[in-house]
Every structure is written in structure tokens, then in C-alpha cells.
Coordinates of C-alpha atoms in Angstrom, one line a residue:
X22 CA -22.8 -10.6 13.8
X23 CA -20.0 -8.3 12.7
X24 CA -19.5 -7.8 9.0
X25 CA -16.3 -6.2 7.9
X26 CA -14.5 -5.5 4.6
X27 CA -17.4 -3.7 2.9
X28 CA -18.6 -0.1 2.7
X29 CA -21.7 0.7 4.7
X30 CA -23.7 4.0 4.6
X31 CA -26.6 5.7 6.2
X32 CA -29.3 7.4 4.2
X33 CA -30.3 10.7 5.9
X34 CA -33.0 13.2 4.8
X35 CA -31.6 16.6 4.0
X36 CA -32.6 19.7 6.2
X37 CA -34.7 21.0 3.2
X38 CA -36.5 17.7 2.8
X39 CA -35.9 17.7 -1.0
X40 CA -32.9 15.5 -1.2
X41 CA -31.2 12.7 0.8
X42 CA -27.7 12.7 2.3
X43 CA -25.3 9.7 2.4
X44 CA -23.1 9.2 5.4
X45 CA -20.3 6.6 5.2
X46 CA -19.9 4.3 8.2
X47 CA -17.0 2.2 9.5
X48 CA -17.9 -1.5 8.9
X49 CA -16.2 -2.3 12.3
X50 CA -18.9 -0.4 14.0
X51 CA -21.9 -1.7 12.1
X52 CA -23.7 -4.8 13.5
X53 CA -26.6 -6.0 11.4
X54 CA -28.9 -9.0 12.0
X55 CA -28.3 -10.5 8.6
X56 CA -31.1 -11.4 6.3
X57 CA -30.0 -14.6 4.5
X58 CA -32.5 -14.0 1.8
X59 CA -30.9 -10.8 0.7
X60 CA -27.3 -9.5 0.4
X61 CA -28.4 -5.9 1.2
X62 CA -28.1 -4.6 4.7
X63 CA -31.2 -2.3 4.4
X64 CA -33.4 -5.5 4.0
X65 CA -32.3 -6.8 7.4
X66 CA -34.6 -6.7 10.4
X67 CA -32.3 -5.0 12.8
X68 CA -29.0 -3.1 12.9
X69 CA -26.9 -1.4 15.5
X70 CA -24.4 1.3 14.6
X71 CA -21.8 2.3 17.2
X72 CA -20.1 5.8 17.4
X73 CA -17.6 7.2 19.8
X74 CA -18.4 10.9 20.3
X75 CA -17.3 13.6 22.7
X76 CA -19.6 15.4 25.0
X77 CA -19.9 18.4 22.6
X78 CA -20.7 16.1 19.7
X79 CA -23.4 14.3 21.6
X80 CA -25.1 17.6 22.7
X81 CA -24.9 18.9 19.1
X82 CA -26.4 15.8 17.5
X83 CA -28.9 14.7 20.2
X84 CA -29.2 17.8 22.4
X85 CA -32.8 18.6 21.2
X86 CA -33.9 15.0 22.2
X87 CA -32.3 15.0 25.7
X88 CA -33.8 16.2 28.9
X89 CA -32.2 18.4 31.5
X90 CA -31.4 15.3 33.6
X91 CA -29.9 13.5 30.6
X92 CA -27.6 16.4 30.0
X93 CA -26.5 16.3 33.6
X94 CA -25.8 12.6 33.3
X95 CA -23.7 13.2 30.2
X96 CA -21.6 15.8 32.1
X97 CA -21.0 13.2 34.9
X98 CA -20.4 10.5 32.3
X99 CA -17.9 12.7 30.5
X100 CA -16.1 13.3 33.7
X101 CA -16.0 9.6 34.6
X102 CA -14.7 8.6 31.2
X103 CA -12.0 11.3 31.4
X104 CA -10.8 10.2 34.9
X105 CA -11.5 6.5 35.1
X106 CA -11.3 4.8 31.7
X107 CA -9.6 4.9 28.4
X108 CA -6.5 3.7 26.8
X109 CA -3.1 3.7 28.5
X110 CA -0.1 5.3 26.7
X111 CA 3.4 6.1 27.8
X112 CA 3.7 9.5 26.2
X113 CA 7.2 10.3 27.5
X114 CA 9.8 8.5 29.5
X115 CA 11.0 11.6 31.4
X116 CA 9.3 14.7 32.7
X117 CA 10.6 18.3 32.3
X118 CA 12.2 17.9 35.8
X119 CA 14.0 14.6 34.8
X120 CA 11.9 12.3 37.0
X121 CA 11.1 9.1 35.1
X122 CA 7.5 8.8 34.2
X123 CA 7.9 5.1 34.2
X124 CA 10.3 2.9 36.2
X125 CA 10.6 0.3 33.4
X126 CA 13.6 -0.5 31.3
X127 CA 13.1 2.5 29.0
X128 CA 13.1 5.0 31.8
X129 CA 15.0 8.1 30.7
X130 CA 14.9 7.3 27.0
X131 CA 13.3 9.1 24.1
X132 CA 9.5 9.2 23.4
X133 CA 8.0 5.9 22.3
X134 CA 4.2 6.5 22.0
X135 CA 2.2 3.5 23.2
X136 CA 5.2 1.4 24.5
X137 CA 4.2 -0.6 27.6
X138 CA 6.5 0.2 30.5
X139 CA 6.1 -1.4 33.9
X140 CA 4.1 1.5 35.3
X141 CA 2.0 4.0 33.2
X142 CA 1.0 7.6 33.0
X143 CA -2.6 7.5 31.8
X144 CA -4.1 9.6 28.9
X145 CA -7.7 8.9 28.2
X146 CA -9.6 8.8 25.0
X147 CA -12.3 11.2 26.1
X148 CA -15.2 9.8 24.1
X149 CA -18.5 8.2 25.0
X150 CA -19.9 5.2 23.2
X151 CA -23.2 5.9 21.4
X152 CA -25.4 3.2 19.8
X153 CA -28.1 3.9 17.2
X154 CA -30.6 1.0 16.8
X155 CA -33.1 0.5 14.0
X156 CA -35.5 -2.4 13.6
X157 CA -38.5 -3.3 11.5
X158 CA -41.9 -4.5 12.9
X159 CA -45.2 -5.2 11.1
X160 CA -48.2 -3.4 12.5
X161 CA -51.8 -4.7 12.7
X162 CA -52.5 -3.7 9.1
X163 CA -49.8 -5.9 7.8
X164 CA -47.5 -2.9 7.0
X165 CA -43.9 -2.8 7.9
X166 CA -42.8 0.1 10.1
X167 CA -39.3 1.2 11.1
X168 CA -38.5 2.1 14.6
X169 CA -35.3 3.6 16.0
X170 CA -33.7 4.4 19.4
X171 CA -30.4 5.7 20.7
X172 CA -28.4 4.5 23.7
X173 CA -25.7 6.9 25.1
X174 CA -23.3 5.3 27.6
X175 CA -25.1 2.7 29.8
X176 CA -27.9 4.8 31.2
X177 CA -29.3 7.3 28.7
X178 CA -31.9 6.2 26.1
X179 CA -33.7 8.2 23.4
X180 CA -36.8 6.4 22.2
X181 CA -37.7 7.8 18.8
X182 CA -40.5 5.5 18.0
X183 CA -41.8 5.0 14.4
X184 CA -39.8 6.7 11.7
X185 CA -41.9 8.7 9.3
X186 CA -39.2 9.2 6.6
X187 CA -39.1 5.6 5.4
X188 CA -38.2 5.2 1.8
X189 CA -40.7 2.8 0.0
X190 CA -41.0 1.6 -3.5
X191 CA -44.0 1.5 -5.8
X192 CA -43.6 -2.2 -6.2
X193 CA -43.7 -2.9 -2.4
X194 CA -45.4 0.0 -0.6
X195 CA -46.0 -2.1 2.5
X196 CA -42.4 -3.0 2.8
X197 CA -40.0 -0.8 5.0
X198 CA -36.2 -0.8 4.8
X199 CA -33.4 0.3 7.2
X200 CA -31.6 3.6 6.6
X201 CA -28.3 1.7 6.9
X202 CA -27.3 -0.1 3.6
X203 CA -24.4 -2.0 2.2
X204 CA -23.7 -5.4 0.7
X205 CA -22.5 -8.6 2.3
X206 CA -21.6 -11.8 0.6
X207 CA -22.1 -15.4 1.7
X208 CA -21.7 -18.7 -0.3
X209 CA -24.3 -21.4 -0.3
X210 CA -23.0 -22.8 2.9
X211 CA -23.6 -19.4 4.6
X212 CA -19.9 -18.9 4.9
X213 CA -18.5 -15.4 4.2
X214 CA -17.4 -15.0 0.6
X215 CA -14.2 -13.2 -0.1
X216 CA -13.4 -11.9 -3.5
X217 CA -9.8 -11.3 -2.4
X218 CA -9.3 -14.8 -1.2
X219 CA -10.8 -16.2 -4.4
X220 CA -8.5 -14.2 -6.5
X221 CA -5.3 -15.0 -4.6
X222 CA -4.1 -17.5 -7.2
X223 CA -4.5 -14.9 -10.0
X224 CA -2.8 -12.2 -7.9
X225 CA 0.1 -14.6 -7.1
X226 CA 0.5 -15.1 -10.9
X227 CA 0.4 -11.3 -11.6
X228 CA 3.0 -10.9 -8.8
X229 CA 5.4 -13.5 -10.3
X230 CA 5.0 -12.0 -13.8
X231 CA 5.6 -8.5 -12.6
X232 CA 8.7 -9.6 -10.6
X233 CA 10.0 -11.4 -13.8
X234 CA 9.3 -8.3 -15.9
X235 CA 11.0 -5.8 -13.4
X236 CA 14.0 -8.2 -13.0
X237 CA 14.4 -8.3 -16.8
X238 CA 14.3 -4.5 -17.0
X239 CA 16.7 -4.1 -14.1
X240 CA 19.3 -6.6 -15.4
X241 CA 19.1 -5.6 -19.0
X242 CA 21.8 -3.4 -20.8
X243 CA 22.4 -1.9 -24.2
X244 CA 23.8 -2.7 -27.6
X245 CA 27.6 -2.1 -27.6
X246 CA 31.1 -2.8 -29.0
X247 CA 34.3 -4.4 -27.8
X248 CA 37.1 -1.8 -28.3
X249 CA 40.8 -2.6 -28.6
X250 CA 42.3 0.3 -26.6
X251 CA 45.9 0.4 -28.3
X252 CA 44.2 0.9 -31.7
X253 CA 42.3 4.0 -30.8
X254 CA 43.7 6.9 -32.9
X255 CA 45.9 9.1 -30.7
X256 CA 44.8 12.1 -32.8
X257 CA 41.5 12.0 -31.0
X258 CA 42.9 13.2 -27.7
X259 CA 45.7 13.4 -25.2
X260 CA 44.3 10.8 -22.9
X261 CA 42.3 7.6 -23.0
X262 CA 39.1 9.0 -21.7
X263 CA 39.1 11.9 -24.3
X264 CA 39.9 9.5 -27.1
X265 CA 37.1 7.1 -26.1
X266 CA 34.5 9.9 -25.9
X267 CA 35.4 11.3 -29.3
X268 CA 35.6 7.9 -31.0
X269 CA 32.2 7.1 -29.6
X270 CA 30.8 10.4 -30.9
X271 CA 32.2 9.7 -34.4
X272 CA 30.8 6.2 -34.3
X273 CA 27.4 7.5 -33.5
X274 CA 27.6 9.6 -36.6
X275 CA 28.5 6.6 -38.8
X276 CA 32.3 7.0 -38.9
X277 CA 34.6 4.5 -37.1
X278 CA 38.1 6.0 -37.3
X279 CA 41.3 4.0 -37.8
X280 CA 44.9 5.2 -38.1
X281 CA 47.1 2.7 -40.1
X282 CA 50.1 5.0 -39.6
X283 CA 50.0 4.9 -35.9
X284 CA 53.1 3.6 -34.2
X285 CA 53.0 0.0 -33.0
X286 CA 50.7 -1.3 -35.7
X287 CA 51.2 -4.5 -37.7
X288 CA 54.5 -4.9 -39.7
X289 CA 52.5 -4.8 -42.9
X290 CA 51.6 -1.3 -42.1
X291 CA 47.9 -2.2 -41.7
X292 CA 46.1 -1.6 -38.4
X293 CA 43.6 -4.0 -37.1
X294 CA 40.1 -2.8 -36.6
X295 CA 39.4 -1.1 -33.4
X296 CA 36.6 -3.6 -32.6
X297 CA 38.3 -6.9 -32.8
X298 CA 35.1 -9.0 -32.5
X299 CA 31.5 -8.5 -33.1
X300 CA 29.6 -6.2 -30.7
X301 CA 27.2 -7.4 -28.0
X302 CA 23.5 -7.0 -27.2
X303 CA 22.4 -7.0 -23.6
X304 CA 18.9 -5.6 -24.2
X305 CA 15.8 -7.6 -23.4
X306 CA 15.3 -10.4 -25.9
X307 CA 12.0 -10.6 -27.8
X308 CA 11.5 -14.2 -26.6
X309 CA 11.5 -13.1 -22.9
X310 CA 9.0 -10.3 -23.7

């Protein structure tokens, strides 16, 4: 059974033997035989972890456990994987000489990595699948023991046998656990439980509220005044823009200038107010907040 969406890790003893190391694993490459009595992966009875490694990585990690024949097989396997398998990608549509690398509809166009043409130029993922297996067995004394093995490709096996570095607790010294750990969740019907799916309604509510808030902020304005342009004092400047800027500057300081002697005012000699009507307020209202 493939369990995804969670973080899995492997507990490794450090080279000094005094501490432990934690190695994070890709959930897509962890295959546990789930224990329905516990949500913890290390309490399962069997687990397989898959890696994709290059030849050099395999020799670096498992070289001391491989025989001479096994190393020769890895060299052959590496060669086969490079020449005969892997993922197909169209890396370029034309060569340096102008000959199309594909005779499909995109021949002669720009680079489109991974686009499927009608014929392909092959570039391989030069890696070899490696499987690490752990399982728990009970010996004749009734004590659980952990065993492990490694499979490289389809032919090479490393039988490690019983693991000596098994972490046990004082409460259950006869119980062994896997070195792979993580958490998985099922409901009472043994169906996968998803916290994300169960919180979808709440998340939708947050999304709507956030959209409403952002829309209010985007559409809100400021507090302002309506201004009657002919009544702006001409003394403030030679053009409209200059008079507006200066009148606004004075207004901010608490002085709204009027010029009752300005030509074109009322016959009574009195000038109407520059702001004929009350100002406006386009800021966010308290009720909306």
C-alpha cells in the first residue's frame, strides 16, 4: 500500500555510535505493510523504501557489501540503463547542422523540453532502482527481531540478516520496531483520513473573507472635498494646477482661502464657498470591517 502526503524518515546510527541520524524520505517511495492497530510506520511488520541511484552512489553506499561479480553486474546494468531505458525527451527541434531532430509539426522551432514529437531523440535517466526492505520476525524465545535486505536492479541482492542496532524501550524490551517511521491516518472505516479535505469548508470561508477584505481595500478611497473651480483664488497661481496644489496645501494647514473681490463673483460682492457641498468619504466603513 502506498501512503502519500506525510513525512517519513529513517533513523540511522551515527558513525561514532553515540548519536542517531535522521534521513527524510520521499513518501512516494515508501511502501509500508500498514499496522491497523497503530498510526506509526515503525510499528508495521514490513516496509520497502525505493531509491533511484547512480552507479557511483550505489558503489559508495553499498560497495563494502558487494562482491566482485556484483560490481561487474552493476557496470553492465548501468550500461543497459543508459542505452536501453529511461525517459524520452525532445531536447531540441534542430541540430547544429539544421537537420530536424524530429519530423513532427514542431520541427525547426525553438526548444520545448519534454514535448512529444512524432519521432524522438532519447536522453536517459541514468539511474538504477534500489529497494531497501525491512521486516519484523519473532524468534524462538518470543523476542521480535528486525531483518533487512537490499535489492539492486533485478538481479543483485544484499542479505544483511538480523539488525543489531534496534532501538527498544524499557517498557517493551522484547518488541522491535522498523528504522522507517512516520504517521498515517485512517478513520474507523479504514479509509484514509485527510486533514486538508476535512478543513475544505473552513478554508473556503477564509478565502471568501479574504477576497471580500482585499476587494474592500482595493476599491476604497479617501476623505475629500468637492471644489468649485471658478472660485479658486487666482492669486494662488497662474494656472489651474498650481492653484489647486496651493489651495490644498493651505487647506491641510487649516486655512481654506476665498477671494470675495475676484472678478465674476456674485452681484452682492460676496463669493460663494469654494466647496459648494459637503465633502465625501470613500474610505472603508466601520460596518464593513
